[in-house]
DNA sequence: CATGAATGAGCATTCATTCAT
DNA sequence: AATGAATGAATGCTCATTCAT
């Protein structure tokens, strides 16, 4: 016979009564932050509203008050995550650089950002597990990302004009390659490092991989 | 006293009486096949044992009889999936080809296999969502994949010796790039095609992407 | 197209709609009461959460809300049962009586209480079937029972001092004998009365047995 | 997310195919022995046919072949247990001893036997948890125990005739007291030793308790 | 006499969600 | 704006038992 595993939840409340904040923005931001971690960590189905609520300054009820449902919360998390990337991306000012340097910087940035933000990477990976059903509902995200391709496009155009890039470059395809190479490192780190017994997170390994990705993309783009 | 009841009208069962197979191998194979689809589609947490059982020729009980738990079933699915790739991979006979052609064929195969087997890709993506916790328990998979790297290594060695590849190639890193480029197409197809409004699954798009990945890898490997 | 369906005929629920109490204390007390009966009747493994829930004013879900698990509920039941005995025991005021009368009263009380509370007796019997694994986890019960032995001890001391009890009395051992004689009557009533074809529950039999137990203990305690 | 707890039961059998004994008596005896331990340890509801089968030299199917059901097996276990006590009890030859010594020996034997056979004690305790429903079905046990009371009766009669025992002794009641005092020590050892922090199983404690029980019964029987 | 495969009914537990205040 | 109490519908899993050979 087994010993009881779980502590019985007795009547007395554990939290000292959440002390109503009366600050909706702070409350929603708090929820969003906790939810991002939870959804990124466990995925949509794996995440638990109860656990999110418990890590929050507020109560479970507030999640429903502000976000309506688990789906609503997840979508808000996803939108916020995409918003963050794009807003930084636009701040790179790649137009000021010569095309090769611009492309280099873009690749390195993509790699570095995803490495520094595994939550974003995992949210996207999970959204794909869900067949993109939530992203399909979000006009916000889709509009947001339209200009993203323009960045690559501009670099390509300038590179071709400058005679350093091949003429048949497809910006969308190039963007995909950059993303793919950066994404895999973060998204598949567990299976990869287990199978190949290689740590991917030492500063040296990180830098080396960055160089190779940059080189791979540039070799491909050049004439 | 009640009137003698009419003999109870036997309602025909919806499933045509499971017709006990008494064939363990067929039963396990059946379960495994259905479970692979379900886990690939919904992920570990999203998958439902009940639904798997319903799509099976047998009952839910048999899943536990043969696999012990949801975890056990998932692990069996994962192992079978890895086993399938590797067994095909070894049948490629790349040794017979000159290094450049061998690398080309390897990249093309990787791309094609993953495209043709999204279940495998999604299982791996999901396993990474789970922090590789199941793969970590499977010695089978880890041993299975050891030779995988040897394939790339041999091609590299031969390519360097033949003077067509650069000397500083890192087989594991190269393998990663190949995987990354192939994987992304399948794993992130939903978010990517939604954001960039581009279908990735027309024969033309598929062939074009294959060519570009092959070229990208070969440009990188060459001197 | 189908003809518009008649409005669905609402079938009256068997239970008259649980009428949410919003009174946690009442809810927990209700659950605890029903659970005490069920655990006492069937033992820990034999008891069914479903059946407990059904006899309750609330639902199965609330059992988990307040007690966390079957184990948690059982422990709460056990603790409450012990608490009840001890609280009555302390209200006996045996100090006011001369030692022999005090011992008499204690024995008679023990006998009467256990006879009137077979649930308590059966819970203890069952807990012993479980090797005392739950009691071992409950500091509450263990502390609660410490003073119990003091009662016997005081009577012994006073009796020895008064010259009516033998000097070598061991309070714990005496307590054990009193418990043993009282306990058996309730705990083993089924096998005993079946084997010896003797009813143990007529008022006459009960009184007779009480007298004999009292006499047995007193004869043993006297010089 | 939790790590998988249970090892999946894979297809290959763990036991090397039980090697048909072709000796029904040995097989039933084996099953009975294992089942006695299991039922005594876990009680009727707690015991698992699967676990019994696993500890057996034969397979689960044989249990049903020979005993028909869990109930049938349990009843067989109970009957065998009772048979063992009574057969030893009749071998005591108490008639040869003077009444006081005979009673002493009977009490000591009862105490020692129960201490040495906790399985018997626990089976009886558990049968009482089941309201004696199985014993009620067994004529064997009930007939078996009829003579048990004769032993006490004879001693009483001889003691009264010899002028050493009081006239109003009730053999059944006396038997009950002896049983009660012996039973409690074994049946309630867990709760008792936990609450009173006293080990009951040292040789010294055992002997001391035996002396006291013997003395208690004799003091009660004497004039 | 013996067995591996198979199973229906039930069991403890969890989940996202809503009600009453 | 905020909340503790409450819940129906699953969800993974187990149990004693039987079938086909």
Coordinates of N, CA and C in Angstrom, one line a residue, chain A residues 1-11, chain C residues 45 65-67 71-72 76 130 133-134 137:
Chain A
X1 N 0.8 -1.2 0.0 CA 0.0 0.0 0.0 C 0.9 1.2 0.0
X2 N 0.5 2.2 -0.7 CA 1.3 3.4 -0.9 C 1.0 4.4 0.2
X3 N 2.1 5.2 0.4 CA 1.9 6.3 1.3 C 1.2 7.4 0.6
X4 N 0.4 8.2 1.2 CA -0.2 9.3 0.5 C 0.7 10.3 -0.1
X5 N 0.5 10.7 -1.3 CA 1.4 11.5 -2.0 C 1.2 13.0 -1.8
X6 N -0.1 13.4 -1.9 CA -0.4 14.8 -1.9 C -0.8 15.3 -0.6
X7 N -0.3 16.5 -0.3 CA -0.8 17.2 1.0 C -2.2 17.6 0.8
X8 N -3.1 17.2 1.7 CA -4.5 17.6 1.6 C -4.6 19.2 1.7
X9 N -5.4 19.7 0.8 CA -5.6 21.1 0.8 C -6.6 21.5 1.9
X10 N -6.2 21.8 3.0 CA -7.1 22.1 4.1 C -7.8 23.5 3.9
X11 N -8.7 23.8 4.8 CA -9.5 25.0 4.6 C -8.8 26.3 4.6
Chain C
X45 N -9.1 0.8 1.6 CA -9.1 0.4 0.2 C -10.5 0.1 -0.3
X65 N -11.3 19.2 -3.6 CA -11.0 20.6 -3.4 C -10.6 20.8 -1.9
X66 N -11.2 20.2 -1.0 CA -10.9 20.4 0.4 C -9.9 19.4 1.0
X67 N -9.9 18.2 0.5 CA -9.0 17.2 1.1 C -7.9 16.6 0.2
X71 N -6.3 9.8 0.4 CA -5.5 9.7 1.6 C -5.7 10.9 2.5
X72 N -5.8 12.0 1.9 CA -6.0 13.2 2.7 C -7.3 13.2 3.5
X76 N -7.9 12.9 7.5 CA -8.8 13.9 8.2 C -9.8 13.2 9.1
X130 N -3.4 -1.2 7.9 CA -2.5 -0.4 7.0 C -1.2 -0.2 7.7
X133 N 0.2 3.4 8.8 CA 1.0 4.3 8.0 C 0.4 5.7 8.0
X134 N -0.8 5.9 8.2 CA -1.4 7.2 8.3 C -1.2 7.9 9.6
X137 N 1.9 9.6 10.1 CA 2.1 10.9 9.5 C 1.4 12.0 10.3

